mmCIF file of the C-alpha atoms, coordinates in Angstrom:
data_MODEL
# 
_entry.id   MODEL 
# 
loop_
_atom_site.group_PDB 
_atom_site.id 
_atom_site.type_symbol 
_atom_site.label_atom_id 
_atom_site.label_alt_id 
_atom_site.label_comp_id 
_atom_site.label_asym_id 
_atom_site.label_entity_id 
_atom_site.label_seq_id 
_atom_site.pdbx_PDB_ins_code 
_atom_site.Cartn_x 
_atom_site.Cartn_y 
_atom_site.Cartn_z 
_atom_site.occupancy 
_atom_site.B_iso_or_equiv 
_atom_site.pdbx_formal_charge 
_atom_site.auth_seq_id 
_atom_site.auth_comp_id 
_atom_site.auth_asym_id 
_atom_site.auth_atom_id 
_atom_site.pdbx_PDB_model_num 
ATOM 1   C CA . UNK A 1 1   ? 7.272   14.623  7.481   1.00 0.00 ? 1   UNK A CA 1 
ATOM 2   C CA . UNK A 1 2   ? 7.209   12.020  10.196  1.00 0.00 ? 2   UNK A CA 1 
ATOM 3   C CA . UNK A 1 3   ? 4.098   10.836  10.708  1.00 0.00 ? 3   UNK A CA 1 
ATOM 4   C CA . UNK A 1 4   ? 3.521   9.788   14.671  1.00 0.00 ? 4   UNK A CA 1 
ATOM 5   C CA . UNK A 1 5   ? 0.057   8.287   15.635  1.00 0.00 ? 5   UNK A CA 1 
ATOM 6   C CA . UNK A 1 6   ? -1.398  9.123   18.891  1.00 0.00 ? 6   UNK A CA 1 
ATOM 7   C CA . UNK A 1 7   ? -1.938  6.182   21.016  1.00 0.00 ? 7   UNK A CA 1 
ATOM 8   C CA . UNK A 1 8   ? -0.108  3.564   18.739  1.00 0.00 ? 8   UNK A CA 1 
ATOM 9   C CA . UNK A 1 9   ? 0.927   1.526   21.457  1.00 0.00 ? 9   UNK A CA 1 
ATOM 10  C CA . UNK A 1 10  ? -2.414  1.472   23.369  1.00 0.00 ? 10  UNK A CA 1 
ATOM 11  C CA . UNK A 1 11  ? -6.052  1.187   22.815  1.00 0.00 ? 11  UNK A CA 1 
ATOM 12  C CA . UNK A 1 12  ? -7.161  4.774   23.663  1.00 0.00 ? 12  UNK A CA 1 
ATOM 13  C CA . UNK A 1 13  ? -8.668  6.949   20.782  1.00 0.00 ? 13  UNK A CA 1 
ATOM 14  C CA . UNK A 1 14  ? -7.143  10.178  19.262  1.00 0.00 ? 14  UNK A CA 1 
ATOM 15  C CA . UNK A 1 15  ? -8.691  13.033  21.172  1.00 0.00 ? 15  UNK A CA 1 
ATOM 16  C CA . UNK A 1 16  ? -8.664  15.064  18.435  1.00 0.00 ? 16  UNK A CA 1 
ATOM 17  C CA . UNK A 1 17  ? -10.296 12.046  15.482  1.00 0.00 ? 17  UNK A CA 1 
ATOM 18  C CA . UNK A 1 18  ? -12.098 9.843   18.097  1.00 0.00 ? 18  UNK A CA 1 
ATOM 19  C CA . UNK A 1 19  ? -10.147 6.893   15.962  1.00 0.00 ? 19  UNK A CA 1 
ATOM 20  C CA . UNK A 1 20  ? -8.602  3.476   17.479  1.00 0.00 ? 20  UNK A CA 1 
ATOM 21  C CA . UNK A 1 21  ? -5.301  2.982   16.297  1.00 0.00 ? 21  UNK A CA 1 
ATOM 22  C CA . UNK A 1 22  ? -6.245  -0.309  15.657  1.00 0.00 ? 22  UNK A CA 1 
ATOM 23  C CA . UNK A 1 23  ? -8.913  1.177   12.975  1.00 0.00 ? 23  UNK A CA 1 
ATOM 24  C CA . UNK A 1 24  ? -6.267  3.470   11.303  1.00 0.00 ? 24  UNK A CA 1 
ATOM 25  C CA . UNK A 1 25  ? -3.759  0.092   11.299  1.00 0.00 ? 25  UNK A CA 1 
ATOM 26  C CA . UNK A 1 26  ? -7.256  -1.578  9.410   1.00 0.00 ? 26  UNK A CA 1 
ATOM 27  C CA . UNK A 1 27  ? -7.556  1.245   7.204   1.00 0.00 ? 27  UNK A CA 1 
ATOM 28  C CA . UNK A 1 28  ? -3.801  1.602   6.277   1.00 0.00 ? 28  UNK A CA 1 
ATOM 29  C CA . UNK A 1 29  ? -3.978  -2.478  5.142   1.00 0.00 ? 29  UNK A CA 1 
ATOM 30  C CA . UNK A 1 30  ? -6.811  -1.413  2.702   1.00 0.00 ? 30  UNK A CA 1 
ATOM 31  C CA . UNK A 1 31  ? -5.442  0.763   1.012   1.00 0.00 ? 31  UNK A CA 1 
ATOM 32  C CA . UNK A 1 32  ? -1.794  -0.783  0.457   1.00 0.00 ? 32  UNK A CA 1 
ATOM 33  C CA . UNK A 1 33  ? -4.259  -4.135  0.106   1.00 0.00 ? 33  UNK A CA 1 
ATOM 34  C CA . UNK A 1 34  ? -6.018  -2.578  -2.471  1.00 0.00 ? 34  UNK A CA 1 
ATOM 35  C CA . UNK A 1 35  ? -2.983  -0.721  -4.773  1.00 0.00 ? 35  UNK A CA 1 
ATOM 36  C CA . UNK A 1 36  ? -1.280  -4.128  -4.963  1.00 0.00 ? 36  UNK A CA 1 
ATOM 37  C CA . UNK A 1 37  ? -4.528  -6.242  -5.740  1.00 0.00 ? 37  UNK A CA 1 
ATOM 38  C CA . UNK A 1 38  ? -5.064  -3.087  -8.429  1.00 0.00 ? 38  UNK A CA 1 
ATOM 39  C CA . UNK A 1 39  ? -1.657  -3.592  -9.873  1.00 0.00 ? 39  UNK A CA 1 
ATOM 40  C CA . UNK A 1 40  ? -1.778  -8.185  -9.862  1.00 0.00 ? 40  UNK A CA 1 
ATOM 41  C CA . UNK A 1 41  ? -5.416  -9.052  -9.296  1.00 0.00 ? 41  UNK A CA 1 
ATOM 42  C CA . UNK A 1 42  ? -7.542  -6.423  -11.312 1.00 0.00 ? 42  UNK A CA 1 
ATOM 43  C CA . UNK A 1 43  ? -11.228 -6.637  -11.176 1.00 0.00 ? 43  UNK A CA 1 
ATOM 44  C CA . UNK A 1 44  ? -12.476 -4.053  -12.907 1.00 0.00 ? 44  UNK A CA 1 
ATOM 45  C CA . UNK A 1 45  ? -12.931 -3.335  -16.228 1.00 0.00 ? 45  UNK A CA 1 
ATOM 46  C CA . UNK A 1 46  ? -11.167 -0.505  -16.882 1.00 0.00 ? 46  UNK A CA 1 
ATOM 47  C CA . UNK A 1 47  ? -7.739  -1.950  -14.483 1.00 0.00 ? 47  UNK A CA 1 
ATOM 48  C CA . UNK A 1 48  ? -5.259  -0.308  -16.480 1.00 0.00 ? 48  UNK A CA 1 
ATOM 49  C CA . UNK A 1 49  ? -6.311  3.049   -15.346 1.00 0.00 ? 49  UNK A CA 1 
ATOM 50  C CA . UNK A 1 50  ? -6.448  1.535   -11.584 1.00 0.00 ? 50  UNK A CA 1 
ATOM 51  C CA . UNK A 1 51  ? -2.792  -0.241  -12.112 1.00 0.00 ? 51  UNK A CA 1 
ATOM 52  C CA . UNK A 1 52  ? -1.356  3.022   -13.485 1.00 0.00 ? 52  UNK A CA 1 
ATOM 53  C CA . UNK A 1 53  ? -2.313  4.858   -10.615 1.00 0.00 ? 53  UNK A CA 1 
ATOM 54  C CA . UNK A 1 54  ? -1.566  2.600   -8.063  1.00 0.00 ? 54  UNK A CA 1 
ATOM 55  C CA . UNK A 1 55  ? 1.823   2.278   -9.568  1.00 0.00 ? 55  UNK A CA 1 
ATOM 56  C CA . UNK A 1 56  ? 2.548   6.128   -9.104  1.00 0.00 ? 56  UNK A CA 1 
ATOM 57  C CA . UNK A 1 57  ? 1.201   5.852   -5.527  1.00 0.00 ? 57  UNK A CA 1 
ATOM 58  C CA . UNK A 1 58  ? 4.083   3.239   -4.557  1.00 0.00 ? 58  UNK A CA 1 
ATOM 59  C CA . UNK A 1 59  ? 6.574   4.859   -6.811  1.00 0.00 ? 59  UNK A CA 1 
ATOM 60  C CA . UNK A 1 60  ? 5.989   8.592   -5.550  1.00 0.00 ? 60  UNK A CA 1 
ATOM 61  C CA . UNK A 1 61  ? 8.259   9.836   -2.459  1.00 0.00 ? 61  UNK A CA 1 
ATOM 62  C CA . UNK A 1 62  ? 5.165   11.719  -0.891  1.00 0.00 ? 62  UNK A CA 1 
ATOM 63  C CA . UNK A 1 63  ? 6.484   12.552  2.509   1.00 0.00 ? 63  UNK A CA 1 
ATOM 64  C CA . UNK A 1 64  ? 2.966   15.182  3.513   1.00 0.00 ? 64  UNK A CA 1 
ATOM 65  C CA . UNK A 1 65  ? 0.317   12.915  2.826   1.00 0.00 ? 65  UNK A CA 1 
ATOM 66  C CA . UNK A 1 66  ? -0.920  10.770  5.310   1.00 0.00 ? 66  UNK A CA 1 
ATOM 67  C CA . UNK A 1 67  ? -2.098  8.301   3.160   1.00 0.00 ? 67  UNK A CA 1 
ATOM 68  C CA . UNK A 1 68  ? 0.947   8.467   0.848   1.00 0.00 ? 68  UNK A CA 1 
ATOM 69  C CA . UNK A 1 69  ? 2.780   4.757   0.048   1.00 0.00 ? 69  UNK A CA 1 
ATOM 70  C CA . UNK A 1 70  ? 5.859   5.722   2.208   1.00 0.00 ? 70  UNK A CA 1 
ATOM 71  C CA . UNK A 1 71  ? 3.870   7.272   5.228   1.00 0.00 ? 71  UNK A CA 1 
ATOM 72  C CA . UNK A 1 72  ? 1.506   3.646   5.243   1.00 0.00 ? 72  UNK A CA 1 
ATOM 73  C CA . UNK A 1 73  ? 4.452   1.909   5.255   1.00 0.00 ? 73  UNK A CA 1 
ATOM 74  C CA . UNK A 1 74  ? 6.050   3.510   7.502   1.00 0.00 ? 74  UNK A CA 1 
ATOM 75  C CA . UNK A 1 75  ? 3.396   3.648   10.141  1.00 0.00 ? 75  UNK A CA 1 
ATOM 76  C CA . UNK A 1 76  ? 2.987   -0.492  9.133   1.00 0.00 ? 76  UNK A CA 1 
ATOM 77  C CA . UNK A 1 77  ? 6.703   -1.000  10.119  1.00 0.00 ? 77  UNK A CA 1 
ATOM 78  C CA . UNK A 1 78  ? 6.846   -2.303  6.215   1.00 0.00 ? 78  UNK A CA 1 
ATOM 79  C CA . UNK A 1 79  ? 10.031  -1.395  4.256   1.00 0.00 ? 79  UNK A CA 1 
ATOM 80  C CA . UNK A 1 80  ? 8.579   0.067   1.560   1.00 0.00 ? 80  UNK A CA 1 
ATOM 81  C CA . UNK A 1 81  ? 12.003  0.093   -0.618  1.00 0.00 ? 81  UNK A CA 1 
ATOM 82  C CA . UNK A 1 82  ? 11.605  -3.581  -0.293  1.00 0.00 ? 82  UNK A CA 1 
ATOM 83  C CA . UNK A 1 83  ? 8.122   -3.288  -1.394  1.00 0.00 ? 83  UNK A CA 1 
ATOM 84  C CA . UNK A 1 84  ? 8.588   -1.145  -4.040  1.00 0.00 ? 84  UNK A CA 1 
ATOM 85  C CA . UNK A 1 85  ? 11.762  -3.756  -5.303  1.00 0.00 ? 85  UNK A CA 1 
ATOM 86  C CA . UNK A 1 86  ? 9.663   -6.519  -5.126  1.00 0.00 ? 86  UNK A CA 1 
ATOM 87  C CA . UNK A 1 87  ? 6.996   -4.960  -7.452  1.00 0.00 ? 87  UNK A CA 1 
ATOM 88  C CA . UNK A 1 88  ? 9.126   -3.846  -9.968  1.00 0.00 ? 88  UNK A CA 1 
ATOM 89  C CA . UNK A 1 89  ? 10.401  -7.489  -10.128 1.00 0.00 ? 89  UNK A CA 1 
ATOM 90  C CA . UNK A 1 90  ? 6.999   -9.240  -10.543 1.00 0.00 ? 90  UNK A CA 1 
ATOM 91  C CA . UNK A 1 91  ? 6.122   -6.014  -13.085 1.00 0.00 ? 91  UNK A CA 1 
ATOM 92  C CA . UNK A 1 92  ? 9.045   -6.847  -14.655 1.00 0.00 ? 92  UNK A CA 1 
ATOM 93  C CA . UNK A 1 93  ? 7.970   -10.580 -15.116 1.00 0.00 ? 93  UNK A CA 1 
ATOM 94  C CA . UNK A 1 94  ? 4.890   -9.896  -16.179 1.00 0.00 ? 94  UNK A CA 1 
ATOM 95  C CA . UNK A 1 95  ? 6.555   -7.023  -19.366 1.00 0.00 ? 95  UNK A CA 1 
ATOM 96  C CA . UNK A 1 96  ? 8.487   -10.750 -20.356 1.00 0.00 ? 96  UNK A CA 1 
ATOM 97  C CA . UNK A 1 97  ? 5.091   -12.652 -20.506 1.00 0.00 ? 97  UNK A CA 1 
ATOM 98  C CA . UNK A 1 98  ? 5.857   -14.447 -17.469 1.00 0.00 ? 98  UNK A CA 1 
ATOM 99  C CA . UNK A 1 99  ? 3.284   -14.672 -14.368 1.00 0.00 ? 99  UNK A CA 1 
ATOM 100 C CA . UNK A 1 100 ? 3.474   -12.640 -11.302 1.00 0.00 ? 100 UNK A CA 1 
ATOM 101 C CA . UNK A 1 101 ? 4.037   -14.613 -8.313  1.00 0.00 ? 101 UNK A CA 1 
ATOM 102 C CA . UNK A 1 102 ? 1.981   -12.111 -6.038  1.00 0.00 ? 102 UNK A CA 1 
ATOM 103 C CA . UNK A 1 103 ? -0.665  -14.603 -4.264  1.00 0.00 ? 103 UNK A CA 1 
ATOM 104 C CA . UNK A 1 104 ? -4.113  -12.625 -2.003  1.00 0.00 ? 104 UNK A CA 1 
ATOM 105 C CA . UNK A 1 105 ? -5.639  -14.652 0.631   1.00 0.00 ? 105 UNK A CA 1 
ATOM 106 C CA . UNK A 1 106 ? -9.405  -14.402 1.562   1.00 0.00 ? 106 UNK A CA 1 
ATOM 107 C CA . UNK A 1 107 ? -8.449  -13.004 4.786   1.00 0.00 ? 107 UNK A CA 1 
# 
């Protein structure tokens, strides 16, 4: 599934949501924002419950959900192969004790 966004290139609401692109854009950012900061920058106590699961959200091909990791990425213009590489590299440094070099910004 293709996922095309009414109004991406303008500033007019869905007719059918009432949303600004530039709110689903916002939205989309969170919640890729918030699986990687689950994954390197855990802040909660039970985080390995949070990392597992955001791990399956990046590493699942989930082409009907709207919210899915490929469909965010997608409607980001992120490569989300590239993402997904570039996690399993800094997962992979942190399985040989090393530390990830994944840095968050206040923003």
């Amino acid at each position: 599934m293709n996922c095309t966004w009414f109004g991406s290139d303008s500033n007019r609401s869905d007719p059918d949501t009432g949303i600004l692109p530039g709110a689903i854009r916002a939205l989309f950012v969170a919640i890729l924002t918030r699986a990687l900061k689950d994954i390197f920058k855990p802040t909660y106590g039970d985080h390995e419950i949070y990392k597992s699961q955001a791990l399956h959200w990046i590493t699942t091909d989930d082409f009907e959900s709207v919210t899915s990791f490929i469909n965010i990425c997608n409607h980001l213009d992120i490569d989300g192969a590239s993402l997904r590489h570039i996690v399993d590299i800094e997962m992979s440094r942190i399985d040989r004790g090393l530390p990830h070099r994944i840095k968050f910004t206040n923003t």
